[in-house]
Amino acid sequence: MRKLSPSDRLIAVSLFFTVYLISTFFYKPAAMDRFASLTKSLTHYQTSSIDAFHKESGLPIDADSFVWQGRTYVDINPGLSFVALVTYLPYSRMLLPSLMALPGMTPLLEFKVSQLVIASSTIVFFTALLTALLYRAARSRGCSPSQAIFYSLL
């Protein structure tokens, strides 16, 4: 495996930030409801049950959930929610209180902002990272820069 040049590193970093910004812009919050509900329940109520969060916020519980012994849980793999705790915990302690004090901030709007924070630190971040790593792998295997960019963006 050959060592990458500084220009290849610059292209990989540029690809990372480009894909990160584009993915954040085209982010669809509906896909993150179940992950955000679990992440917020773990952070604010220290439980994997999403009842308390949805009762306090007044937001409806999505269809991807089940009831067991009178408590509602999401029926997804919780891994993404645990990864999201790395960024959501500081956000909820440092920024969320001042965000909730803004006039016109509703629970639904706050939930959408939280979804964006969670998505940008998980799905969007890993998508951009994979793109940069694919570029570096293609370049180390002998592809030209334009071919490596093409393959990494497929």
Coordinates of N, CA and C in Angstrom, one line a residue:
M1 N 0.8 -1.2 0.0 CA 0.0 0.0 0.0 C 0.9 1.2 0.0
R2 N 0.7 2.1 -1.0 CA 1.5 3.3 -1.1 C 1.0 4.4 -0.2
K3 N 2.0 5.3 0.2 CA 1.6 6.4 1.0 C 0.9 7.5 0.2
L4 N -0.1 8.1 0.7 CA -0.9 9.1 0.0 C -0.2 10.5 0.1
S5 N -0.3 11.2 -1.0 CA 0.3 12.5 -1.0 C -0.5 13.5 -0.3
P6 N 0.1 14.7 0.0 CA -0.7 15.8 0.7 C -2.0 16.2 -0.2
S7 N -1.8 16.2 -1.5 CA -3.0 16.5 -2.3 C -4.1 15.5 -2.2
D8 N -3.7 14.2 -2.1 CA -4.7 13.2 -1.9 C -5.4 13.4 -0.6
R9 N -4.7 13.7 0.5 CA -5.3 14.0 1.8 C -6.3 15.1 1.7
L10 N -5.9 16.2 1.0 CA -6.7 17.4 0.8 C -8.0 17.0 0.1
I11 N -7.9 16.2 -1.0 CA -9.1 15.8 -1.7 C -10.0 14.9 -0.8
A12 N -9.4 14.0 0.0 CA -10.2 13.2 0.9 C -10.9 14.0 1.9
V13 N -10.2 15.0 2.5 CA -10.9 15.9 3.5 C -12.0 16.7 2.8
S14 N -11.7 17.2 1.6 CA -12.7 18.0 0.8 C -13.9 17.1 0.5
L15 N -13.7 15.9 0.1 CA -14.8 14.9 -0.1 C -15.6 14.7 1.2
F16 N -14.9 14.6 2.3 CA -15.6 14.4 3.6 C -16.6 15.6 3.8
F17 N -16.0 16.8 3.8 CA -16.9 17.9 4.1 C -18.0 18.2 3.1
T18 N -17.7 17.9 1.8 CA -18.7 18.1 0.8 C -19.9 17.1 1.0
V19 N -19.5 15.9 1.2 CA -20.6 14.9 1.4 C -21.3 15.1 2.7
Y20 N -20.6 15.6 3.7 CA -21.2 15.9 5.0 C -22.2 17.0 4.9
L21 N -21.9 18.1 4.2 CA -22.8 19.2 4.1 C -24.0 18.9 3.2
I22 N -23.7 18.2 2.1 CA -24.8 17.8 1.2 C -25.7 16.8 1.9
S23 N -25.2 15.9 2.6 CA -26.1 14.9 3.3 C -26.9 15.6 4.4
T24 N -26.3 16.6 5.1 CA -27.0 17.3 6.1 C -28.2 18.1 5.4
F25 N -27.9 18.7 4.3 CA -28.9 19.5 3.6 C -30.1 18.6 3.2
F26 N -29.8 17.4 2.7 CA -30.9 16.6 2.2 C -31.4 15.6 3.2
Y27 N -31.1 15.8 4.5 CA -31.5 15.0 5.6 C -33.0 14.9 5.7
K28 N -33.5 13.7 5.9 CA -35.0 13.6 6.0 C -35.3 13.2 7.5
P29 N -35.9 14.1 8.2 CA -36.1 13.8 9.7 C -37.0 12.7 10.0
A30 N -37.9 12.3 9.1 CA -38.9 11.3 9.4 C -38.2 9.9 9.6
A31 N -37.0 9.7 9.0 CA -36.3 8.5 9.1 C -35.6 8.4 10.5
M32 N -35.5 9.5 11.2 CA -34.8 9.5 12.5 C -35.7 9.5 13.7
D33 N -37.0 9.4 13.5 CA -38.0 9.5 14.7 C -37.7 8.5 15.7
R34 N -37.5 7.2 15.3 CA -37.3 6.1 16.3 C -36.0 6.3 17.0
F35 N -34.9 6.6 16.3 CA -33.6 6.8 16.9 C -33.6 8.0 17.9
A36 N -34.2 9.1 17.4 CA -34.2 10.3 18.3 C -35.1 10.1 19.5
S37 N -36.2 9.4 19.4 CA -37.0 9.1 20.6 C -36.2 8.3 21.6
L38 N -35.5 7.3 21.2 CA -34.8 6.4 22.1 C -33.6 7.2 22.7
T39 N -32.9 8.0 21.9 CA -31.8 8.8 22.4 C -32.2 9.8 23.4
K40 N -33.4 10.5 23.1 CA -33.9 11.5 24.1 C -34.4 10.8 25.4
S41 N -35.0 9.6 25.3 CA -35.4 8.9 26.5 C -34.2 8.4 27.3
L42 N -33.2 8.0 26.7 CA -32.0 7.6 27.4 C -31.3 8.7 28.1
T43 N -31.3 9.9 27.4 CA -30.6 11.1 28.0 C -31.4 11.7 29.1
H44 N -32.7 11.9 28.8 CA -33.5 12.7 29.8 C -34.2 11.9 30.9
Y45 N -34.5 10.6 30.6 CA -35.2 9.8 31.6 C -34.4 8.6 32.0
Q46 N -33.2 8.3 31.5 CA -32.4 7.2 31.8 C -33.1 5.9 31.7
T47 N -33.9 5.7 30.7 CA -34.7 4.5 30.4 C -34.8 4.3 28.9
S48 N -35.0 3.0 28.6 CA -35.2 2.7 27.1 C -36.6 2.7 26.7
S49 N -37.5 3.0 27.7 CA -38.9 3.1 27.4 C -39.1 4.6 26.9
I50 N -39.9 4.7 25.8 CA -40.1 6.0 25.2 C -41.4 6.7 25.7
D51 N -42.1 6.1 26.7 CA -43.4 6.6 27.2 C -43.3 8.0 27.8
A52 N -42.3 8.2 28.7 CA -42.2 9.5 29.4 C -41.9 10.6 28.4
F53 N -41.0 10.3 27.5 CA -40.6 11.4 26.5 C -41.8 11.8 25.7
H54 N -42.5 10.9 25.2 CA -43.7 11.2 24.3 C -44.8 11.8 25.1
K55 N -45.0 11.4 26.4 CA -46.0 12.0 27.2 C -45.7 13.5 27.5
E56 N -44.5 13.7 27.9 CA -44.1 15.1 28.2 C -44.1 16.0 27.0
S57 N -43.6 15.5 25.9 CA -43.5 16.3 24.7 C -44.8 16.5 23.9
G58 N -45.7 15.5 24.1 CA -47.0 15.6 23.4 C -46.9 15.1 22.0
L59 N -45.8 14.6 21.6 CA -45.6 14.1 20.2 C -46.1 12.7 20.2
P60 N -46.7 12.3 19.0 CA -47.2 10.9 18.9 C -46.1 9.9 18.8
I61 N -46.4 8.7 19.3 CA -45.5 7.6 19.2 C -45.6 7.0 17.8
D62 N -44.4 6.8 17.1 CA -44.4 6.3 15.8 C -44.8 4.8 15.7
A63 N -45.0 4.3 14.5 CA -45.5 2.9 14.4 C -44.4 1.9 14.7
D64 N -43.2 2.3 14.7 CA -42.1 1.3 14.9 C -41.8 1.2 16.4
S65 N -42.9 0.7 17.1 CA -42.7 0.5 18.6 C -43.6 -0.6 19.0
F66 N -43.4 -1.1 20.2 CA -44.2 -2.2 20.7 C -44.4 -1.9 22.2
V67 N -45.4 -2.5 22.8 CA -45.8 -2.4 24.2 C -45.5 -3.7 24.9
W68 N -44.7 -3.6 26.0 CA -44.4 -4.8 26.8 C -44.5 -4.4 28.2
Q69 N -45.4 -5.1 28.9 CA -45.7 -4.9 30.4 C -46.1 -3.4 30.6
G70 N -46.9 -2.9 29.7 CA -47.4 -1.5 29.8 C -46.5 -0.4 29.5
R71 N -45.3 -0.7 29.0 CA -44.3 0.3 28.6 C -44.1 0.2 27.1
T72 N -43.9 1.4 26.4 CA -43.6 1.4 25.0 C -42.1 1.5 24.7
Y73 N -41.7 0.7 23.8 CA -40.3 0.6 23.4 C -40.2 0.7 21.9
V74 N -39.1 1.2 21.3 CA -38.9 1.1 19.9 C -38.4 -0.2 19.5
D75 N -38.8 -0.7 18.3 CA -38.4 -2.1 17.9 C -37.3 -2.0 16.8
I76 N -36.3 -1.3 17.2 CA -35.1 -1.2 16.3 C -33.9 -1.6 17.0
N77 N -32.8 -1.7 16.3 CA -31.5 -2.0 16.9 C -31.1 -0.7 17.6
P78 N -30.8 -0.7 18.9 CA -30.5 0.6 19.6 C -29.1 1.1 19.4
G79 N -28.3 0.5 18.6 CA -26.9 0.9 18.4 C -26.7 2.3 18.0
L80 N -27.5 2.8 17.0 CA -27.3 4.1 16.5 C -27.7 5.2 17.6
S81 N -28.7 4.8 18.4 CA -29.1 5.7 19.5 C -28.0 5.8 20.5
F82 N -27.3 4.7 20.8 CA -26.2 4.8 21.8 C -25.0 5.6 21.2
V83 N -24.7 5.5 19.9 CA -23.6 6.2 19.3 C -24.0 7.7 19.3
A84 N -25.3 8.0 19.1 CA -25.7 9.4 19.1 C -25.6 10.1 20.5
L85 N -25.6 9.3 21.5 CA -25.4 9.9 22.9 C -24.1 10.7 23.0
V86 N -23.1 10.3 22.3 CA -21.8 11.0 22.3 C -22.0 12.5 22.0
T87 N -22.8 12.8 21.1 CA -23.0 14.3 20.8 C -24.3 14.8 21.4
Y88 N -25.3 14.0 21.6 CA -26.5 14.5 22.1 C -26.4 14.9 23.6
L89 N -25.7 14.2 24.4 CA -25.6 14.5 25.8 C -25.0 15.9 26.0
P90 N -23.9 16.3 25.4 CA -23.4 17.7 25.5 C -24.4 18.7 25.0
Y91 N -25.0 18.4 23.8 CA -26.0 19.3 23.2 C -27.1 19.5 24.2
S92 N -27.6 18.4 24.8 CA -28.8 18.6 25.7 C -28.4 19.3 27.0
R93 N -27.2 19.2 27.4 CA -26.8 19.9 28.7 C -26.4 21.4 28.4
M94 N -25.7 21.7 27.3 CA -25.2 23.0 27.0 C -26.1 23.9 26.2
L95 N -26.7 23.3 25.1 CA -27.4 24.2 24.2 C -29.0 24.1 24.3
L96 N -29.5 22.9 24.7 CA -30.9 22.7 24.7 C -31.6 23.7 25.7
P97 N -31.1 23.9 26.9 CA -31.9 24.9 27.7 C -32.1 26.3 27.1
S98 N -31.0 26.8 26.5 CA -31.1 28.1 25.9 C -32.0 28.1 24.6
L99 N -31.9 26.9 23.9 CA -32.8 26.8 22.7 C -34.3 26.7 23.1
M100 N -34.6 26.1 24.2 CA -36.0 26.0 24.6 C -36.5 27.3 25.2
A101 N -35.6 28.2 25.5 CA -36.0 29.5 26.0 C -36.4 30.5 24.9
L102 N -36.0 30.1 23.7 CA -36.3 31.0 22.5 C -37.9 31.1 22.3
P103 N -38.3 32.3 22.0 CA -39.8 32.4 21.7 C -40.2 31.7 20.5
G104 N -41.3 31.0 20.6 CA -41.8 30.2 19.4 C -41.2 28.8 19.3
M105 N -40.4 28.4 20.3 CA -39.9 27.1 20.2 C -40.9 26.1 20.8
T106 N -41.4 25.2 19.9 CA -42.4 24.2 20.3 C -41.7 22.9 20.5
P107 N -42.3 21.9 21.2 CA -41.7 20.6 21.4 C -41.4 19.9 20.0
L108 N -42.3 20.2 19.0 CA -42.1 19.5 17.7 C -40.9 20.1 17.0
L109 N -40.7 21.5 17.1 CA -39.5 22.1 16.5 C -38.3 21.7 17.2
E110 N -38.3 21.6 18.5 CA -37.1 21.2 19.3 C -36.8 19.7 18.9
F111 N -37.8 18.9 18.7 CA -37.6 17.5 18.3 C -36.9 17.4 17.0
K112 N -37.3 18.3 16.0 CA -36.7 18.3 14.7 C -35.2 18.8 14.8
V113 N -34.9 19.7 15.6 CA -33.5 20.2 15.8 C -32.7 19.1 16.4
S114 N -33.3 18.4 17.4 CA -32.6 17.2 18.0 C -32.3 16.1 17.0
Q115 N -33.3 15.9 16.1 CA -33.1 14.9 15.1 C -31.9 15.3 14.2
L116 N -31.8 16.5 13.9 CA -30.7 17.0 13.0 C -29.4 16.8 13.7
V117 N -29.3 17.1 15.0 CA -28.1 16.9 15.8 C -27.7 15.4 15.8
I118 N -28.7 14.6 16.1 CA -28.5 13.1 16.1 C -28.0 12.6 14.8
A119 N -28.7 13.0 13.7 CA -28.4 12.5 12.4 C -27.0 13.0 11.9
S120 N -26.7 14.3 12.2 CA -25.4 14.8 11.7 C -24.3 14.2 12.4
S121 N -24.5 13.6 13.6 CA -23.4 13.0 14.3 C -23.3 11.5 14.1
T122 N -24.3 10.9 13.4 CA -24.3 9.5 13.2 C -24.3 9.2 11.7
I123 N -25.5 9.2 11.1 CA -25.7 8.7 9.7 C -24.9 9.6 8.8
V124 N -25.0 10.9 8.9 CA -24.3 11.9 8.0 C -22.8 11.8 8.2
F125 N -22.4 11.7 9.4 CA -20.9 11.6 9.7 C -20.3 10.4 9.1
F126 N -21.0 9.2 9.3 CA -20.4 8.0 8.8 C -20.5 7.8 7.3
T127 N -21.5 8.4 6.7 CA -21.6 8.5 5.2 C -20.4 9.3 4.6
A128 N -20.1 10.4 5.2 CA -19.0 11.2 4.7 C -17.7 10.6 5.0
L129 N -17.5 9.9 6.2 CA -16.3 9.2 6.5 C -16.0 8.1 5.5
L130 N -17.1 7.3 5.2 CA -16.9 6.2 4.3 C -16.5 6.7 2.9
T131 N -17.0 7.8 2.5 CA -16.7 8.4 1.2 C -15.2 8.7 1.1
A132 N -14.7 9.4 2.2 CA -13.3 9.7 2.3 C -12.4 8.5 2.3
L133 N -12.8 7.5 3.1 CA -12.0 6.3 3.2 C -12.0 5.5 1.9
L134 N -13.1 5.5 1.1 CA -13.1 4.8 -0.2 C -12.2 5.5 -1.1
Y135 N -12.2 6.9 -1.1 CA -11.2 7.6 -2.0 C -9.8 7.2 -1.6
R136 N -9.4 7.2 -0.4 CA -8.1 6.9 0.0 C -7.7 5.5 -0.4
A137 N -8.7 4.5 -0.2 CA -8.4 3.1 -0.6 C -8.2 3.0 -2.1
A138 N -9.0 3.7 -2.9 CA -8.9 3.7 -4.4 C -7.6 4.3 -4.8
R139 N -7.2 5.4 -4.2 CA -5.9 6.0 -4.6 C -4.7 5.1 -4.2
S140 N -4.8 4.4 -3.0 CA -3.7 3.5 -2.6 C -3.6 2.3 -3.5
R141 N -4.7 2.0 -4.2 CA -4.7 0.8 -5.1 C -4.3 1.2 -6.5
G142 N -4.0 2.5 -6.7 CA -3.5 2.9 -8.0 C -4.4 3.6 -9.0
C143 N -5.6 3.9 -8.5 CA -6.6 4.7 -9.3 C -6.1 6.1 -9.5
S144 N -6.5 6.7 -10.6 CA -6.2 8.2 -10.7 C -7.1 8.9 -9.8
P145 N -6.8 10.2 -9.5 CA -7.7 11.0 -8.6 C -9.1 11.1 -9.1
S146 N -9.3 11.3 -10.4 CA -10.7 11.4 -10.9 C -11.4 10.0 -10.8
Q147 N -10.7 8.9 -11.0 CA -11.4 7.6 -10.9 C -11.7 7.4 -9.4
A148 N -10.8 7.7 -8.5 CA -11.0 7.5 -7.1 C -12.2 8.3 -6.6
I149 N -12.3 9.5 -7.0 CA -13.5 10.4 -6.6 C -14.7 9.7 -7.2
F150 N -14.7 9.3 -8.4 CA -15.9 8.7 -9.0 C -16.3 7.4 -8.2
Y151 N -15.4 6.6 -7.9 CA -15.7 5.3 -7.2 C -16.1 5.6 -5.8
S152 N -15.6 6.6 -5.1 CA -16.0 6.9 -3.7 C -17.4 7.5 -3.7
L153 N -17.8 8.2 -4.7 CA -19.1 8.8 -4.7 C -20.2 7.9 -5.2
L154 N -19.9 6.7 -5.7 CA -20.9 5.8 -6.2 C -21.8 5.3 -5.1

